[in-house]
Coordinates of C-alpha atoms in Angstrom, one line a residue:
X28 CA -17.5 4.7 6.5
X29 CA -19.0 5.4 3.1
X30 CA -16.4 8.1 2.5
X31 CA -13.6 5.7 3.3
X32 CA -15.0 3.1 1.0
X33 CA -15.4 5.7 -1.7
X34 CA -11.8 6.7 -1.3
X35 CA -10.5 3.1 -1.5
X36 CA -12.1 2.6 -5.0
X37 CA -9.6 5.2 -6.4
X38 CA -6.6 5.1 -4.0
X39 CA -4.9 3.4 -1.1
X40 CA -6.7 0.1 -1.3
X41 CA -3.6 -1.5 0.1
X42 CA -4.1 0.6 3.3
X43 CA -7.9 0.1 3.5
X44 CA -7.8 -2.3 6.4
X45 CA -5.6 0.1 8.4
X46 CA -8.0 3.0 7.7
X47 CA -10.9 1.0 8.9
X48 CA -9.1 0.0 12.1
X49 CA -8.2 3.6 12.8
X50 CA -11.8 4.7 11.9
X51 CA -13.2 2.5 14.7
X52 CA -10.4 3.6 17.1
X53 CA -11.1 7.3 16.5
X54 CA -14.9 6.6 16.9
X55 CA -14.1 5.2 20.4
X56 CA -11.5 7.8 21.4
X57 CA -11.0 11.1 19.7
X58 CA -7.6 11.7 21.1
X59 CA -5.9 13.5 18.1
X60 CA -2.2 12.7 17.6
X61 CA -2.2 10.4 20.6
X62 CA -4.9 8.2 19.1
X63 CA -3.1 8.3 15.8
X64 CA 0.3 7.3 17.1
X65 CA -0.5 5.1 20.1
X66 CA -1.2 1.9 18.1
X67 CA 2.3 2.1 16.6
X68 CA 3.9 2.6 20.1
X69 CA 2.0 -0.3 21.6
X70 CA 2.6 -2.5 18.6
X71 CA 6.4 -1.8 18.8
X72 CA 6.5 -2.6 22.5
X73 CA 4.5 -5.8 21.8
X74 CA 6.9 -6.8 19.0
X75 CA 10.0 -6.2 21.2
X76 CA 8.5 -8.4 23.9
X77 CA 7.6 -11.2 21.5
X78 CA 11.1 -11.1 20.0
X79 CA 12.5 -11.6 23.6
X80 CA 10.1 -14.5 24.2
X81 CA 11.0 -16.2 20.9
X82 CA 14.8 -15.9 21.7
X83 CA 14.2 -17.2 25.2
X84 CA 12.2 -20.2 23.9
X85 CA 14.9 -21.1 21.3
X86 CA 17.9 -20.6 23.6
X87 CA 16.6 -21.1 27.1
X88 CA 18.8 -18.0 28.0
X89 CA 17.0 -15.1 29.6
X90 CA 19.9 -12.8 28.6
X91 CA 19.3 -13.7 24.9
X92 CA 15.7 -12.8 25.2
X93 CA 16.4 -9.5 26.9
X94 CA 19.1 -8.4 24.4
X95 CA 17.1 -9.6 21.4
X96 CA 14.1 -7.6 22.5
X97 CA 16.2 -4.5 23.2
X98 CA 18.0 -4.9 19.9
X99 CA 14.7 -4.7 18.1
X100 CA 13.5 -1.7 20.2
X101 CA 16.6 0.4 19.5
X102 CA 16.9 -0.3 15.8
X103 CA 16.7 3.1 14.1
X104 CA 14.1 2.0 11.5
X105 CA 11.9 0.5 14.2
X106 CA 12.2 3.7 16.3
X107 CA 11.1 5.8 13.3
X108 CA 7.9 3.8 12.6
X109 CA 7.1 3.5 16.3
X110 CA 6.5 7.3 16.2
X111 CA 4.3 7.4 13.1
X112 CA 0.6 7.0 12.5
X113 CA 1.1 4.3 9.9
X114 CA 0.4 0.5 9.7
X115 CA 4.0 -0.8 9.6
X116 CA 4.5 -1.2 13.4
X117 CA 1.2 -3.1 13.6
X118 CA 2.3 -5.3 10.7
X119 CA 5.5 -6.1 12.6
X120 CA 3.5 -7.0 15.7
X121 CA 1.3 -9.4 13.8
X122 CA 4.4 -10.9 12.1
X123 CA 5.9 -11.4 15.6
X124 CA 2.7 -13.1 16.8
X125 CA 2.8 -15.4 13.8
X126 CA 6.5 -16.1 14.2
X127 CA 6.0 -17.0 17.9
X128 CA 3.1 -19.4 17.0
X129 CA 5.3 -20.8 14.2
X130 CA 8.1 -21.6 16.6
X131 CA 5.7 -23.4 18.9
X132 CA 4.3 -25.5 16.0
X133 CA 7.7 -26.7 14.8
X134 CA 7.6 -29.6 17.3
X135 CA 3.9 -30.1 17.9
X136 CA 0.6 -30.4 16.0
X137 CA -2.3 -28.1 16.8
X138 CA -5.1 -27.3 14.4
X139 CA -6.2 -24.3 16.5
X140 CA -2.7 -22.8 16.6
X141 CA -2.3 -23.3 12.8
X142 CA -5.6 -21.4 12.4
X143 CA -4.5 -18.6 14.6
X144 CA -1.1 -18.5 12.8
X145 CA -2.9 -18.2 9.4
X146 CA -5.2 -15.4 10.7
X147 CA -2.2 -13.5 12.1
X148 CA -0.4 -13.6 8.8
X149 CA -3.5 -12.7 6.9
X150 CA -4.2 -9.7 9.2
X151 CA -0.6 -8.5 8.7
X152 CA -1.0 -8.9 5.0
X153 CA -4.3 -7.0 4.9
X154 CA -2.5 -4.2 6.7
X155 CA 0.2 -4.3 4.1
X156 CA 0.4 -6.8 1.3
X157 CA 4.2 -7.4 1.4
X158 CA 3.8 -9.0 4.9
X159 CA 2.8 -12.1 3.0
X160 CA 6.5 -12.6 2.3
X161 CA 6.6 -13.8 6.0
X162 CA 5.2 -17.1 4.6
X163 CA 8.2 -17.5 2.3
X164 CA 10.7 -16.9 5.1
X165 CA 8.9 -19.3 7.5
X166 CA 8.6 -21.8 4.7
X167 CA 12.4 -22.0 4.3
X168 CA 12.8 -22.6 8.1
X169 CA 9.9 -25.0 8.1
X170 CA 11.1 -27.4 5.5
X171 CA 14.6 -27.4 6.7
X172 CA 13.4 -28.5 10.2
X173 CA 11.9 -31.7 8.8
X174 CA 8.5 -31.3 10.5
X175 CA 5.9 -34.0 11.1
X176 CA 3.7 -35.0 8.2
X177 CA 0.6 -33.5 9.8
X178 CA 2.3 -30.1 10.2
X179 CA 3.3 -30.1 6.5
X180 CA -0.4 -30.5 5.6
X181 CA -1.5 -27.8 8.0
X182 CA 1.3 -25.4 6.9
X183 CA 0.2 -25.9 3.2
X184 CA -3.4 -25.3 4.2
X185 CA -2.4 -22.1 6.1
X186 CA -0.4 -20.8 3.2
X187 CA -3.1 -21.5 0.7
X188 CA -5.8 -20.0 2.9
X189 CA -3.9 -16.8 3.3
X190 CA -3.1 -16.4 -0.4
X191 CA -6.7 -17.1 -1.5
X192 CA -8.1 -14.6 1.0
X193 CA -5.5 -12.0 0.0
X194 CA -5.8 -12.4 -3.8
X195 CA -8.8 -10.1 -4.3
X196 CA -7.0 -7.2 -2.6
X197 CA -3.9 -7.8 -4.6
X198 CA -5.7 -7.9 -7.9
X199 CA -7.7 -4.7 -7.0
X200 CA -4.7 -2.8 -5.7
X201 CA -2.6 -3.6 -8.8
X202 CA -4.9 -1.2 -10.6
X203 CA -3.7 1.6 -8.3
X204 CA 0.0 0.9 -8.8
X205 CA 0.5 4.4 -10.3
X206 CA 0.4 5.7 -6.7
X207 CA 3.9 4.3 -6.1
X208 CA 5.4 5.4 -9.3
X209 CA 7.6 7.7 -7.2
X210 CA 9.6 4.7 -6.0
X211 CA 13.0 4.5 -7.5
X212 CA 16.0 2.3 -7.3
X213 CA 17.8 2.2 -3.9
X214 CA 20.7 4.8 -3.8
X215 CA 24.3 4.0 -3.0
X216 CA 23.7 4.7 0.7
X217 CA 20.7 2.4 0.8
X218 CA 22.7 -0.4 -0.8
X219 CA 25.4 0.0 1.8
X220 CA 22.8 -0.1 4.6
X221 CA 21.0 -3.1 3.1
X222 CA 24.2 -5.0 2.5
X223 CA 25.6 -4.1 5.9
X224 CA 22.5 -5.3 7.7
X225 CA 22.5 -8.6 5.7
X226 CA 26.2 -9.1 6.3
X227 CA 25.9 -8.6 10.0
X228 CA 23.0 -11.0 10.2
X229 CA 24.8 -13.5 8.1
X230 CA 28.0 -13.3 10.3
X231 CA 26.0 -13.7 13.5
X232 CA 24.1 -16.7 12.0
X233 CA 27.3 -18.4 10.9
X234 CA 28.9 -17.8 14.3
X235 CA 25.8 -19.3 16.1
X236 CA 25.6 -22.3 13.7
X237 CA 29.3 -23.2 13.7
X238 CA 29.9 -22.7 17.4
X239 CA 27.1 -25.1 18.1
X240 CA 25.5 -22.5 20.4
X241 CA 22.0 -22.3 19.1
X242 CA 21.4 -23.4 15.5
X243 CA 17.6 -22.9 15.9
X244 CA 18.0 -19.1 16.1
X245 CA 19.7 -18.6 12.7
X246 CA 17.5 -21.2 11.1
X247 CA 14.5 -19.1 12.0
X248 CA 15.9 -15.6 12.0
X249 CA 18.2 -15.4 9.0
X250 CA 15.4 -16.1 6.4
X251 CA 13.1 -13.6 8.1
X252 CA 15.9 -11.0 8.2
X253 CA 17.0 -11.4 4.6
X254 CA 14.4 -13.0 2.4
X255 CA 11.6 -10.4 2.3
X256 CA 14.1 -7.6 1.5
X257 CA 15.8 -9.8 -1.2
X258 CA 12.5 -10.6 -2.9
X259 CA 11.5 -7.0 -3.2
X260 CA 14.9 -6.0 -4.5
X261 CA 14.8 -8.8 -7.1
X262 CA 11.2 -7.8 -8.1
X263 CA 12.6 -4.3 -8.8
X264 CA 14.0 -5.7 -12.0
X265 CA 10.4 -5.8 -13.2
X266 CA 9.1 -2.8 -11.2
X267 CA 10.6 -0.6 -8.5
X268 CA 8.9 -1.6 -5.3
X269 CA 11.5 -1.6 -2.5
X270 CA 11.0 0.8 0.4
X271 CA 12.5 0.0 3.8
X272 CA 9.2 0.3 5.7
X273 CA 7.5 -2.2 3.5
X274 CA 9.6 -4.9 5.2
X275 CA 10.0 -3.3 8.6
X276 CA 9.2 -6.7 10.2
X277 CA 12.5 -8.1 8.8
X278 CA 14.1 -6.4 11.8
X279 CA 12.6 -9.2 14.0
X280 CA 15.0 -11.7 12.4
X281 CA 17.9 -9.2 12.6
X282 CA 17.3 -8.6 16.3
X283 CA 17.1 -12.3 17.1
X284 CA 20.5 -13.1 15.6
X285 CA 22.1 -9.9 17.1
X286 CA 20.8 -10.4 20.6
X287 CA 21.6 -14.1 20.7
X288 CA 25.1 -13.7 19.3
X289 CA 25.9 -11.0 21.9
X290 CA 25.0 -13.4 24.7
X291 CA 27.0 -16.3 23.4
X292 CA 30.0 -14.0 22.6
X293 CA 29.9 -13.0 26.3
X294 CA 30.2 -16.7 27.2
X295 CA 33.8 -16.5 26.0
X296 CA 34.5 -14.3 29.0
X297 CA 34.4 -17.5 31.1
X298 CA 37.7 -18.5 29.6
X299 CA 39.6 -15.3 30.3
X300 CA 42.7 -15.8 32.4
X301 CA 41.4 -14.0 35.5
X302 CA 38.1 -15.9 35.5
X303 CA 39.1 -19.0 37.3
X304 CA 36.5 -19.5 40.0
X305 CA 32.8 -20.0 39.2
X306 CA 32.0 -16.7 40.9
X307 CA 34.6 -14.8 38.8
X308 CA 33.3 -16.5 35.6
X309 CA 29.7 -15.5 36.4
X310 CA 30.8 -11.9 37.1
X311 CA 33.0 -11.7 34.0
X312 CA 30.2 -13.1 31.8
X313 CA 27.7 -10.5 33.2
X314 CA 30.1 -7.7 32.7
X315 CA 30.7 -8.8 29.1
X316 CA 27.0 -8.8 28.4
X317 CA 26.7 -5.3 29.8
X318 CA 29.8 -4.0 27.9
X319 CA 28.6 -5.5 24.6
X320 CA 25.1 -4.1 25.1
X321 CA 26.4 -0.7 26.0
X322 CA 28.7 -0.7 23.0
X323 CA 25.7 -1.6 20.7
X324 CA 23.6 1.1 22.3
X325 CA 26.4 3.7 22.0
X326 CA 26.6 2.9 18.2
X327 CA 22.8 3.4 17.9
X328 CA 22.6 6.5 20.2
X329 CA 23.4 9.2 17.6
X330 CA 20.9 7.8 15.2
X331 CA 18.3 7.6 18.0
X332 CA 18.8 11.2 18.9
X333 CA 18.4 12.2 15.2
X334 CA 15.1 10.2 15.0
X335 CA 13.6 12.6 17.5
X336 CA 14.3 15.7 15.3
X337 CA 12.2 17.1 12.5
X338 CA 15.0 16.3 10.0
X339 CA 14.4 12.6 10.5
X340 CA 11.0 12.8 8.8
X341 CA 10.5 12.0 5.1
X342 CA 9.4 15.6 4.5
X343 CA 9.0 18.7 6.6
X344 CA 5.5 19.8 5.7
X345 CA 5.6 22.6 8.3
X346 CA 8.6 24.2 6.6
X347 CA 7.1 23.8 3.2
X348 CA 3.9 25.5 4.1
X349 CA 5.7 28.3 5.8
X350 CA 7.9 28.7 2.7
X351 CA 4.9 28.9 0.4
X352 CA 3.3 31.6 2.7
X353 CA 6.5 33.7 2.6
X354 CA 7.0 33.3 -1.1
X355 CA 3.4 34.1 -2.3
X356 CA 1.8 37.3 -3.1
X357 CA -1.9 38.2 -3.6
X358 CA -3.2 36.8 -6.9
X359 CA -0.6 34.1 -7.3
X360 CA -1.5 30.6 -8.4
X361 CA -0.1 27.2 -7.2
X362 CA 0.6 24.0 -9.0
X363 CA 1.4 20.6 -7.5
X364 CA 3.7 18.7 -9.8
X365 CA 3.2 15.8 -9.2
X366 CA -0.5 16.0 -8.1
X367 CA 0.1 13.7 -5.0
X368 CA 2.0 16.6 -3.4
X369 CA -1.4 18.3 -2.8
X370 CA -1.4 16.4 0.5
X371 CA 0.9 19.1 1.8
X372 CA -1.9 21.6 1.4
X373 CA -4.3 19.4 3.4
X374 CA -2.0 19.6 6.5
X375 CA -1.8 23.5 6.5
X376 CA -4.7 24.9 4.5
X377 CA -4.4 28.4 6.0
X378 CA -0.9 28.9 4.5
X379 CA -2.4 28.2 1.0
X380 CA -5.4 30.4 1.4
X381 CA -5.8 32.8 -1.5
X382 CA -3.7 30.7 -4.0
X383 CA -5.6 29.5 -7.0
X384 CA -5.0 25.7 -7.6
X385 CA -4.5 25.8 -11.3
X386 CA -4.8 22.1 -12.1
X387 CA -7.6 21.2 -9.7
X388 CA -11.0 20.1 -10.9
X389 CA -12.6 18.7 -7.7
X390 CA -11.0 19.0 -4.3
X391 CA -10.4 15.9 -2.1
X392 CA -13.5 16.4 0.0
X393 CA -15.9 16.8 -2.9
X394 CA -14.4 14.0 -5.0
X395 CA -13.9 11.5 -2.2
X396 CA -10.2 11.1 -3.2
X397 CA -6.9 11.5 -1.4
X398 CA -5.5 14.3 -3.5
X399 CA -8.5 15.5 -5.4
X400 CA -9.2 15.1 -9.2
X401 CA -7.2 17.2 -11.7
X402 CA -8.3 18.6 -15.0
X403 CA -7.4 17.0 -18.3
X404 CA -4.1 17.9 -19.9
X405 CA -5.6 20.3 -22.4
X406 CA -7.6 22.1 -19.6
X407 CA -4.5 22.4 -17.5
X408 CA -2.7 23.9 -20.5
X409 CA -5.5 26.5 -21.0
X410 CA -5.4 27.5 -17.4
X411 CA -1.6 27.9 -17.3
X412 CA -1.8 30.1 -20.4
X413 CA -3.7 32.7 -18.2
X414 CA -1.3 32.6 -15.3
X415 CA 1.4 35.3 -14.6
X416 CA 3.1 34.1 -11.4
X417 CA 2.9 30.6 -10.0
X418 CA 4.4 28.6 -7.1
X419 CA 5.2 25.0 -8.0
X420 CA 5.5 22.4 -5.2
X421 CA 7.5 19.3 -6.4
X422 CA 9.5 16.3 -5.3
X423 CA 13.1 16.8 -4.2
X424 CA 15.8 16.7 -6.9
X425 CA 16.7 13.3 -8.2
X426 CA 13.2 11.8 -7.6
X427 CA 11.8 9.9 -10.6
X428 CA 9.3 12.0 -12.6
X429 CA 5.7 10.9 -12.5
X430 CA 4.2 9.6 -15.7
X431 CA 0.9 10.8 -17.1
X432 CA -0.3 13.4 -19.6
X433 CA -1.2 16.0 -16.9
X434 CA 2.3 15.9 -15.4
X435 CA 4.0 16.1 -18.8
X436 CA 2.0 19.2 -19.7
X437 CA 2.9 20.9 -16.4
X438 CA 6.7 20.3 -17.0
X439 CA 6.5 21.3 -20.7
X440 CA 4.6 24.5 -20.0
X441 CA 6.9 25.6 -17.2
X442 CA 10.0 25.0 -19.2
X443 CA 8.7 26.8 -22.3
X444 CA 6.7 29.8 -21.1
X445 CA 8.0 30.6 -17.6
X446 CA 11.2 31.9 -15.9
X447 CA 12.4 30.5 -12.6
X448 CA 12.5 33.3 -10.1
X449 CA 13.3 31.6 -6.9
X450 CA 13.7 28.1 -5.5
X451 CA 13.6 26.9 -1.9
X452 CA 14.6 23.3 -1.0
X453 CA 13.1 21.6 2.0
X454 CA 13.2 18.2 3.6
X455 CA 11.3 16.0 1.2
X456 CA 10.4 18.6 -1.4
X457 CA 10.9 22.0 -3.0
X458 CA 9.0 25.1 -3.8
X459 CA 9.7 27.1 -6.9
X460 CA 8.4 30.5 -8.0
X461 CA 7.9 31.0 -11.7
X462 CA 6.8 34.1 -13.6
X463 CA 6.4 35.0 -17.3
X464 CA 8.9 37.8 -17.2
X465 CA 12.5 37.7 -16.0
X466 CA 11.8 40.5 -13.6
X467 CA 9.6 38.2 -11.6

C-alpha cells in the first residue's frame, strides 16, 4: 500500500481508487490475468443486465429489455474494454446502477435511494473523473420531467455532495495533466464514428418520440448517449481530452434507444398484408424482432471478430519487444522518446536485458514511479554524446510530440548527430535504430 500511495503522488492519481480496489482483490486472490480482467467481464455483464432492466421498466416490453441489453453487450467499444484490466467497464457498471436508481426516483421520493444514487455516481467518478458528466446528462432528463419539489432538493444535494467529495481529487490530478499530453484531436475516422453514433441515437430518439411509442426512453437515453461525449469534444477547444474509453458509459444510452427502437419497429409487422389474424400478427412481430436483431448482430460481427485479435489492441507490446531483441547488438543503448514508453520494457524485461537506458536516472521500482525518473536535459545530452548505436522507441507517426526539455533534447540530438539506419513500425509504436556513421 505505501508503494501505491507513493506512486500516486507523482502519477495516475486519477486511477488511484482503481489501483486500491485491484490491490485488495489481488491480496484476496492472486489469479494473474484472470484476477486482472475478471472485474471488467463481470462489470460488463452487470451493465448489460441493468440496461435491459431499465428498458423494461420504461417500456414494459420484455423484448425491449432483451434487445437493449444485447445491444450494449455487442457494441465493439464495450467488447474491447470488457477484455481489459482497466477501470472503464467498472465505471459503466456504476453509471448503470446510478441510472437505474435515477429512473426509480423520477416518480417517487426516497432519501435512501438518493443517497445510494449519489454514492454510485461518486464511486464511478473516483474510478474515472469524467464519469461525473453522468450528473449533467441525468440533470437534463430530470428537469425536463418536472419532478416533485422534494426530489429537486434531493437531486441538488446529491450533485453538490458528489462535486464536493470529488473536488480534492480533481485539483490534485490537474497537476499531473502532463501524463495525457499525448491526446490529440480526433481524426477524420473518429469524427465519422462519433457523428454516426450520435446520428443513429438521434434518429431512434426522434422515431420513438414522434411515434408516441415510448417518450421516456429517449428522454433518458439521448442525453446519456450524447452529452458526455459532446462536453469532452467542446472542452478540447481549451485542452485535448477526448478519448473514447473516457465516456464508455455513453453506450448505455445508445443501447437503450437502439434496442427499444428495434422492438417498436417490429410492431409495424402487425400491419403487413398477410398478418391478419392475431396469431399471424404475433408470429410476424416475433420474426421481425429476430430479423432485425440478426441484421444488427451481422453488422457488428466482423468488428467483434477483430476485437479478439492482437491487432485490436492499442499497441502490440509483444511485437515491439521482439523487434527490439532482433534489432539490438551487444553494447547498444536504448532511448524512450517519450519517456512514458518505458512501460513497454516493464512488460518484457528479458528482451531489453543488456541495453543501457541512456536517459534513466532512477528505475520505476527504486523511484516509486510508473516510468522511472529521467536525467535532466543537460545530463541526457552528455550521455548521448558518448553513444555510438542506439535504439529509440517512440509513438507511432502522427502522434503529438511530448513537451518538456528532456524530450526536446532527445529529438534535437538524434536529428543532428545520428543517422537513421533502420525503422520498424508496430501496432501502437515504432522502433528506430540510429548510429553515428552511415554504415550503421
